[in-house]
Tab-separated table of C-alpha atoms in Angstrom:
chain	number	residue	atom	x	y	z
I	1	MET	CA	-16.564	25.884	11.406
I	2	LEU	CA	-15.582	27.825	8.463
I	3	GLY	CA	-18.581	30.441	8.760
I	4	ARG	CA	-19.266	33.850	10.295
I	5	SER	CA	-16.080	35.422	11.066
I	6	VAL	CA	-13.846	32.969	9.507
I	7	ALA	CA	-15.841	33.438	6.412
I	8	GLU	CA	-15.039	36.752	6.555
I	9	ARG	CA	-11.262	36.195	6.828
I	10	LEU	CA	-11.147	33.922	3.817
I	11	GLY	CA	-12.699	36.949	1.815
I	12	VAL	CA	-9.664	38.813	2.612
I	13	ALA	CA	-6.715	36.208	3.500
I	14	PRO	CA	-5.484	33.012	2.416
I	15	PRO	CA	-6.086	29.598	3.716
I	16	GLU	CA	-2.562	30.185	5.504
I	17	SER	CA	-3.952	32.664	7.671
I	18	LEU	CA	-6.217	30.457	9.650
I	19	PHE	CA	-3.436	27.700	10.760
I	20	THR	CA	0.145	28.033	11.755
I	21	ARG	CA	2.610	26.328	9.247
I	22	ASP	CA	3.774	23.478	12.201
I	23	ILE	CA	0.071	22.674	12.525
I	24	LEU	CA	0.016	21.940	8.443
I	25	GLU	CA	3.327	20.003	9.036
I	26	ILE	CA	1.616	17.740	11.543
I	27	VAL	CA	-1.606	17.212	9.444
I	28	HIS	CA	0.669	16.501	6.502
I	29	GLU	CA	2.076	13.324	8.610
I	30	ALA	CA	-1.086	11.737	8.217
I	31	ASP	CA	-1.993	9.529	5.100
I	32	LEU	CA	-5.757	10.461	5.314
I	33	PHE	CA	-7.586	13.427	6.854
I	34	ALA	CA	-11.405	13.450	8.000
I	35	LEU	CA	-12.937	16.164	9.803
I	36	ASN	CA	-16.306	17.300	10.612
I	37	LEU	CA	-17.426	20.252	8.370
I	38	GLU	CA	-19.937	22.452	10.966
I	39	CYS	CA	-21.436	24.740	8.125
I	40	CYS	CA	-22.167	24.734	4.454
I	41	ILE	CA	-20.218	26.162	1.670
I	42	SER	CA	-22.387	28.231	-0.708
I	43	GLU	CA	-23.058	31.864	-1.427
I	44	ARG	CA	-26.829	31.036	-1.492
I	45	GLY	CA	-29.755	30.372	0.531
I	46	ARG	CA	-31.442	31.813	3.413
I	47	PRO	CA	-31.561	31.219	7.282
I	48	TRP	CA	-33.372	28.065	7.734
I	49	GLU	CA	-36.743	28.587	9.450
I	50	ALA	CA	-36.855	26.944	12.840
I	51	PRO	CA	-38.018	28.435	16.145
I	52	GLY	CA	-35.303	29.420	18.230
I	53	LYS	CA	-32.394	28.628	16.023
I	54	PRO	CA	-29.743	30.639	17.143
I	55	PHE	CA	-26.578	30.022	14.893
I	56	PHE	CA	-26.255	29.965	10.936
I	57	PHE	CA	-22.865	29.300	9.556
I	58	ARG	CA	-22.108	29.592	5.753
I	59	ALA	CA	-18.680	29.622	4.507
I	60	PRO	CA	-17.520	31.103	1.090
I	61	PRO	CA	-16.369	28.890	-2.079
I	62	ALA	CA	-12.764	29.694	-0.761
I	63	ALA	CA	-13.688	27.373	1.969
I	64	ALA	CA	-13.512	24.272	0.052
I	65	GLU	CA	-9.924	25.426	-1.435
I	66	ALA	CA	-8.753	25.769	2.462
I	67	LEU	CA	-9.972	22.444	2.915
I	68	ALA	CA	-7.940	21.212	0.101
I	69	TRP	CA	-5.022	23.193	1.005
I	70	LEU	CA	-5.108	21.445	4.443
I	71	GLY	CA	-4.969	18.186	2.455
I	72	VAL	CA	-8.918	17.053	3.805
I	73	ASP	CA	-9.873	13.962	2.343
I	74	CYS	CA	-13.410	13.496	3.525
I	75	VAL	CA	-15.552	15.551	5.666
I	76	THR	CA	-18.838	14.589	7.484
I	77	MET	CA	-21.725	16.927	7.028
I	78	ALA	CA	-24.271	15.016	9.402
I	79	ASN	CA	-24.551	17.961	11.819
I	80	ASN	CA	-26.969	20.612	12.948
I	81	HIS	CA	-25.402	23.286	10.795
I	82	ALA	CA	-25.407	21.424	7.254
I	83	LEU	CA	-28.788	23.086	6.335
I	84	ASP	CA	-28.172	26.605	8.026
I	85	PHE	CA	-29.106	28.279	4.550
I	86	GLY	CA	-31.322	25.759	3.196
I	87	GLU	CA	-31.360	22.913	0.465
I	88	GLN	CA	-29.883	24.767	-2.203
I	89	ALA	CA	-26.722	25.862	-0.093
I	90	LEU	CA	-26.400	22.144	0.991
I	91	LEU	CA	-25.998	21.236	-2.671
I	92	ASP	CA	-23.908	23.804	-3.586
I	93	THR	CA	-21.491	22.355	-0.628
I	94	PHE	CA	-21.160	19.202	-2.308
I	95	GLU	CA	-20.497	20.601	-5.656
I	96	HIS	CA	-17.822	22.755	-3.881
I	97	LEU	CA	-16.174	19.717	-2.286
I	98	ALA	CA	-16.475	17.594	-5.424
I	99	GLY	CA	-14.673	20.208	-7.150
I	100	VAL	CA	-11.600	20.144	-5.230
I	101	GLY	CA	-11.684	16.123	-4.905
I	102	ILE	CA	-13.241	15.923	-1.290
I	103	SER	CA	-15.545	13.205	-0.400
I	104	TRP	CA	-18.199	13.556	1.928
I	105	VAL	CA	-20.554	11.548	4.135
I	106	GLY	CA	-23.335	11.841	6.476
I	107	ALA	CA	-25.736	14.410	4.340
I	108	GLY	CA	-26.768	13.967	0.453
I	109	PRO	CA	-29.627	14.801	-2.139
I	110	ASP	CA	-31.729	12.225	-0.694
I	111	VAL	CA	-31.848	9.764	2.185
I	112	GLU	CA	-29.967	6.971	0.376
I	113	ARG	CA	-27.170	8.943	-0.273
I	114	ALA	CA	-26.977	10.314	3.081
I	115	ARG	CA	-26.801	7.288	4.997
I	116	ALA	CA	-23.994	5.702	2.659
I	117	PRO	CA	-20.456	5.228	3.331
I	118	VAL	CA	-17.482	6.184	1.168
I	119	VAL	CA	-14.285	4.554	0.909
I	120	ILE	CA	-11.264	6.762	0.867
I	121	SER	CA	-7.548	5.134	0.389
I	122	SER	CA	-4.105	5.789	0.679
I	123	GLY	CA	-1.111	3.391	-0.500
I	124	GLY	CA	-3.506	0.727	-0.931
I	125	PHE	CA	-4.875	1.071	2.531
I	126	ARG	CA	-8.970	1.601	2.120
I	127	LEU	CA	-10.688	3.434	5.114
I	128	GLY	CA	-14.556	3.523	4.927
I	129	VAL	CA	-16.082	6.637	6.479
I	130	LEU	CA	-19.853	6.885	7.756
I	131	GLY	CA	-21.521	9.921	9.329
I	132	VAL	CA	-24.490	10.205	11.251
I	133	CYS	CA	-26.104	12.781	13.594
I	134	ASP	CA	-28.635	12.550	16.399
I	135	HIS	CA	-30.085	16.224	15.742
I	136	PRO	CA	-31.719	17.959	14.514
I	137	GLN	CA	-34.545	15.943	13.195
I	138	ASP	CA	-35.624	18.424	10.955
I	139	PHE	CA	-32.588	18.115	8.810
I	140	ALA	CA	-33.162	14.584	8.023
I	141	ALA	CA	-32.833	13.800	4.357
I	142	GLY	CA	-36.151	12.296	2.768
I	143	VAL	CA	-36.812	10.033	-0.456
I	144	ASP	CA	-36.529	13.218	-2.778
I	145	ARG	CA	-35.210	15.692	-0.216
I	146	PRO	CA	-31.817	16.635	0.818
I	147	GLY	CA	-30.450	16.341	4.040
I	148	VAL	CA	-28.213	14.708	6.591
I	149	ALA	CA	-28.387	11.012	7.889
I	150	PHE	CA	-30.272	11.578	11.275
I	151	ALA	CA	-30.772	8.947	13.444
I	152	ASP	CA	-32.671	9.374	16.914
I	153	LEU	CA	-29.986	7.597	19.348
I	154	ARG	CA	-31.800	9.131	22.274
I	155	HIS	CA	-34.199	6.245	21.675
I	156	GLY	CA	-32.327	3.689	20.057
I	157	VAL	CA	-29.975	2.639	17.031
I	158	PRO	CA	-32.196	2.407	13.949
I	159	GLU	CA	-31.932	-0.804	11.851
I	160	TRP	CA	-30.348	1.215	9.188
I	161	LEU	CA	-27.190	2.365	10.777
I	162	PRO	CA	-25.912	-1.107	11.988
I	163	ALA	CA	-26.564	-2.443	8.260
I	164	ALA	CA	-24.753	0.323	6.701
I	165	ILE	CA	-21.482	-0.065	9.189
I	166	GLY	CA	-21.690	-3.928	8.247
I	167	SER	CA	-21.911	-3.317	4.476
I	168	ILE	CA	-18.438	-1.104	4.285
I	169	GLU	CA	-15.842	-3.070	2.473
I	170	ALA	CA	-12.439	-1.706	3.485
I	171	ASP	CA	-9.522	-2.443	5.725
I	172	ALA	CA	-11.165	-0.181	8.506
I	173	VAL	CA	-14.189	1.531	9.273
I	174	LEU	CA	-14.427	4.925	10.983
I	175	VAL	CA	-18.000	5.888	12.199
I	176	THR	CA	-18.166	9.543	13.073
I	177	PRO	CA	-21.320	10.537	14.748
I	178	HIS	CA	-22.533	14.009	15.747
I	179	TRP	CA	-24.037	13.350	19.148
I	180	GLY	CA	-24.828	14.888	22.378
I	181	PRO	CA	-25.622	18.528	23.574
I	182	ASN	CA	-23.092	21.277	23.213
I	183	MET	CA	-20.660	22.152	25.745
I	184	ALA	CA	-20.859	18.614	27.648
I	185	PRO	CA	-17.762	17.822	29.551
I	186	ALA	CA	-18.447	14.163	29.318
I	187	PRO	CA	-20.163	11.720	27.189
I	188	VAL	CA	-24.244	11.749	27.985
I	189	PRO	CA	-26.242	8.569	28.699
I	190	HIS	CA	-27.300	7.948	25.341
I	191	VAL	CA	-24.119	7.999	23.835
I	192	LEU	CA	-22.614	5.872	26.388
I	193	ARG	CA	-25.100	3.295	25.760
I	194	TRP	CA	-25.213	2.892	21.950
I	195	ALA	CA	-21.622	3.642	21.147
I	196	PRO	CA	-20.554	-0.251	21.813
I	197	VAL	CA	-23.340	-0.869	19.688
I	198	LEU	CA	-21.837	0.942	16.337
I	199	ILE	CA	-18.744	-0.916	17.720
I	200	GLU	CA	-20.286	-4.235	17.426
I	201	ALA	CA	-21.809	-3.760	14.017
I	202	GLY	CA	-18.063	-3.127	12.534
I	203	ALA	CA	-16.889	0.139	13.479
I	204	THR	CA	-12.970	-0.001	13.652
I	205	LEU	CA	-12.869	3.110	15.558
I	206	ILE	CA	-15.537	5.704	16.426
I	207	ALA	CA	-14.943	9.458	16.383
I	208	GLY	CA	-17.509	11.618	17.689
I	209	HIS	CA	-18.489	15.406	17.818
I	210	SER	CA	-20.947	18.114	19.019
I	211	ALA	CA	-19.840	19.131	22.449
I	212	HIS	CA	-17.188	21.368	21.135
I	213	VAL	CA	-14.869	20.254	23.773
I	214	PHE	CA	-12.928	17.154	23.909
I	215	GLN	CA	-14.107	14.275	26.017
I	216	GLY	CA	-12.148	10.888	26.820
I	217	VAL	CA	-11.116	7.630	25.276
I	218	GLN	CA	-12.500	4.440	26.111
I	219	GLY	CA	-11.594	1.455	24.134
I	220	ARG	CA	-12.020	2.421	20.200
I	221	ILE	CA	-14.307	5.267	21.159
I	222	LEU	CA	-13.155	8.896	20.990
I	223	PHE	CA	-16.369	10.263	22.259
I	224	ASP	CA	-15.601	14.060	21.001
I	225	LEU	CA	-13.097	15.503	19.216
I	226	GLY	CA	-13.654	19.110	20.185
I	227	ASP	CA	-13.035	21.814	17.966
I	228	PHE	CA	-10.401	22.725	15.204
I	229	ILE	CA	-11.169	26.358	14.256
I	230	ASP	CA	-14.198	28.804	14.809
I	231	ASP	CA	-14.959	32.023	16.071
I	232	TYR	CA	-16.943	30.964	19.175
I	233	ALA	CA	-17.299	32.465	22.648
I	234	VAL	CA	-15.068	30.993	25.214
I	235	ASP	CA	-16.671	29.263	28.373
I	236	PRO	CA	-13.548	30.166	30.859
I	237	VAL	CA	-14.321	26.689	32.682
I	238	LEU	CA	-14.774	24.253	29.915
I	239	ARG	CA	-12.148	25.989	27.840
I	240	ASN	CA	-13.408	25.443	24.320
I	241	ASP	CA	-10.645	27.220	23.076
I	242	LEU	CA	-8.216	24.435	24.194
I	243	GLY	CA	-8.048	21.453	21.896
I	244	LEU	CA	-6.504	18.646	20.429
I	245	LEU	CA	-5.398	17.457	16.634
I	246	TRP	CA	-5.928	13.799	16.543
I	247	LEU	CA	-3.567	11.383	14.867
I	248	VAL	CA	-4.779	7.654	14.827
I	249	THR	CA	-2.720	4.854	13.563
I	250	LEU	CA	-4.871	2.331	11.855
I	251	ASP	CA	-4.175	-1.152	10.373
I	252	PRO	CA	-6.378	-4.113	9.430
I	253	GLN	CA	-6.397	-5.759	12.829
I	254	GLY	CA	-7.821	-2.116	14.301
I	255	PRO	CA	-6.505	0.817	15.972
I	256	ARG	CA	-2.796	0.716	17.219
I	257	ARG	CA	-1.855	4.222	18.466
I	258	LEU	CA	-3.616	7.579	19.359
I	259	GLU	CA	-1.560	10.714	19.487
I	260	GLY	CA	-3.032	14.162	20.801
I	261	ILE	CA	-1.371	17.340	19.939
I	262	PRO	CA	-2.658	20.170	22.053
I	263	LEU	CA	-4.078	23.117	20.306
I	264	PHE	CA	-5.088	26.726	20.771
I	265	LEU	CA	-8.066	28.320	19.104
I	266	ASP	CA	-7.641	32.005	18.865
I	267	PHE	CA	-10.707	33.944	17.196
I	268	CYS	CA	-10.558	32.647	13.586
I	269	HIS	CA	-6.754	31.083	14.075
I	270	THR	CA	-5.191	27.966	15.301
I	271	ARG	CA	-1.892	27.282	16.699
I	272	LEU	CA	-0.074	24.710	19.009
I	273	ALA	CA	-0.666	25.252	22.428
I	274	ASP	CA	2.443	26.188	24.740
I	275	GLY	CA	3.056	26.717	28.318
I	276	GLU	CA	0.002	26.583	30.758
I	277	GLU	CA	-2.333	26.030	27.595
I	278	ALA	CA	-0.863	22.697	26.675
I	279	ALA	CA	-0.753	21.844	30.716
I	280	TRP	CA	-4.231	22.512	30.836
I	281	VAL	CA	-4.979	20.116	27.738
I	282	ARG	CA	-2.833	17.348	29.251
I	283	ASN	CA	-4.309	17.322	32.563
I	284	ARG	CA	-7.694	17.528	31.137
I	285	PHE	CA	-7.361	14.806	28.872
I	286	ARG	CA	-5.687	12.301	31.390
I	287	ASP	CA	-8.331	13.112	33.982
I	288	ALA	CA	-11.057	12.313	31.017
I	289	CYS	CA	-9.552	9.248	30.169
I	290	ALA	CA	-8.654	7.898	33.367
I	291	ALA	CA	-12.376	8.219	34.343
I	292	MET	CA	-12.848	5.808	31.282
I	293	GLY	CA	-10.046	3.524	32.314
I	294	THR	CA	-7.481	4.536	29.784
I	295	GLU	CA	-4.009	5.380	30.458
I	296	VAL	CA	-2.368	8.439	28.753
I	297	THR	CA	1.317	8.738	28.418
I	298	GLU	CA	3.236	11.617	26.895
I	299	GLU	CA	5.940	11.530	24.343
I	300	GLY	CA	7.494	14.690	22.833
I	301	GLY	CA	4.417	16.896	23.922
I	302	ARG	CA	2.145	14.505	22.349
I	303	LEU	CA	-0.480	12.732	24.448
I	304	VAL	CA	-0.316	9.172	23.774
I	305	VAL	CA	-3.309	6.054	24.025
I	306	ALA	CA	-1.884	2.852	23.026
I	307	TRP	CA	-4.422	0.093	21.996
I	308	ARG	CA	-1.542	-2.339	21.222
């Protein structure tokens, strides 16, 4: 989330002010980098008119440069903040991302583009990426209307979603849904019910988000990644200021290994967690995974899930 106070920081400081150098070094271990961009990038638009909507996130054009500096290859825009400042601001976002060579999924100038996957590649390995969200419905793209790839997963999986997953021609397929409510410590029933359907449709890995706190891993499903950078108020129990940076090793046979690196999200600044912070993350992740029958080990301060 690069809006509000993060946007203000980007107006007076370089991208390096958002993350410590060791986080950049870890990120650069990856061949490909995807994330959920929970804001628009624009200098235009006005807040979306929806009764009771409390938060509106908009980042300046410098945010696109910050993402490029991080080495981001693809973002999903399928979330409840993509249209915070209207259709023009969303269209501006696409232009700013394209200008720095970053692909996007989960939103588009029309419903066909919003639902379309993209394929990113490195060293000959092709990763298909598809984004979708289960809220809010009023952000849904239409035939001639910019918006997000909306799927009402509370009531089932629409036919277009498995078809879109199955159509992807790549060595591996990442499906990244924005699902469930904020501040949920565990996946809600409709997420638990429909996630396996997306795997059956051809997803190699599912990486979800929306809760703002990380959840457990079950099979090839990362139910919620938590947050990476923001200016949010901190829940003293759920500790949304403590998170994980996720590194996944994939090959054409599927995922092999997950490494989770504990993070501390300070106000508009993210660093590696240490001491009691890191211990809290380790304990929380182990417990969440154990509840799903998943074993977590530790190697060099990194939390490891081995699929094979």
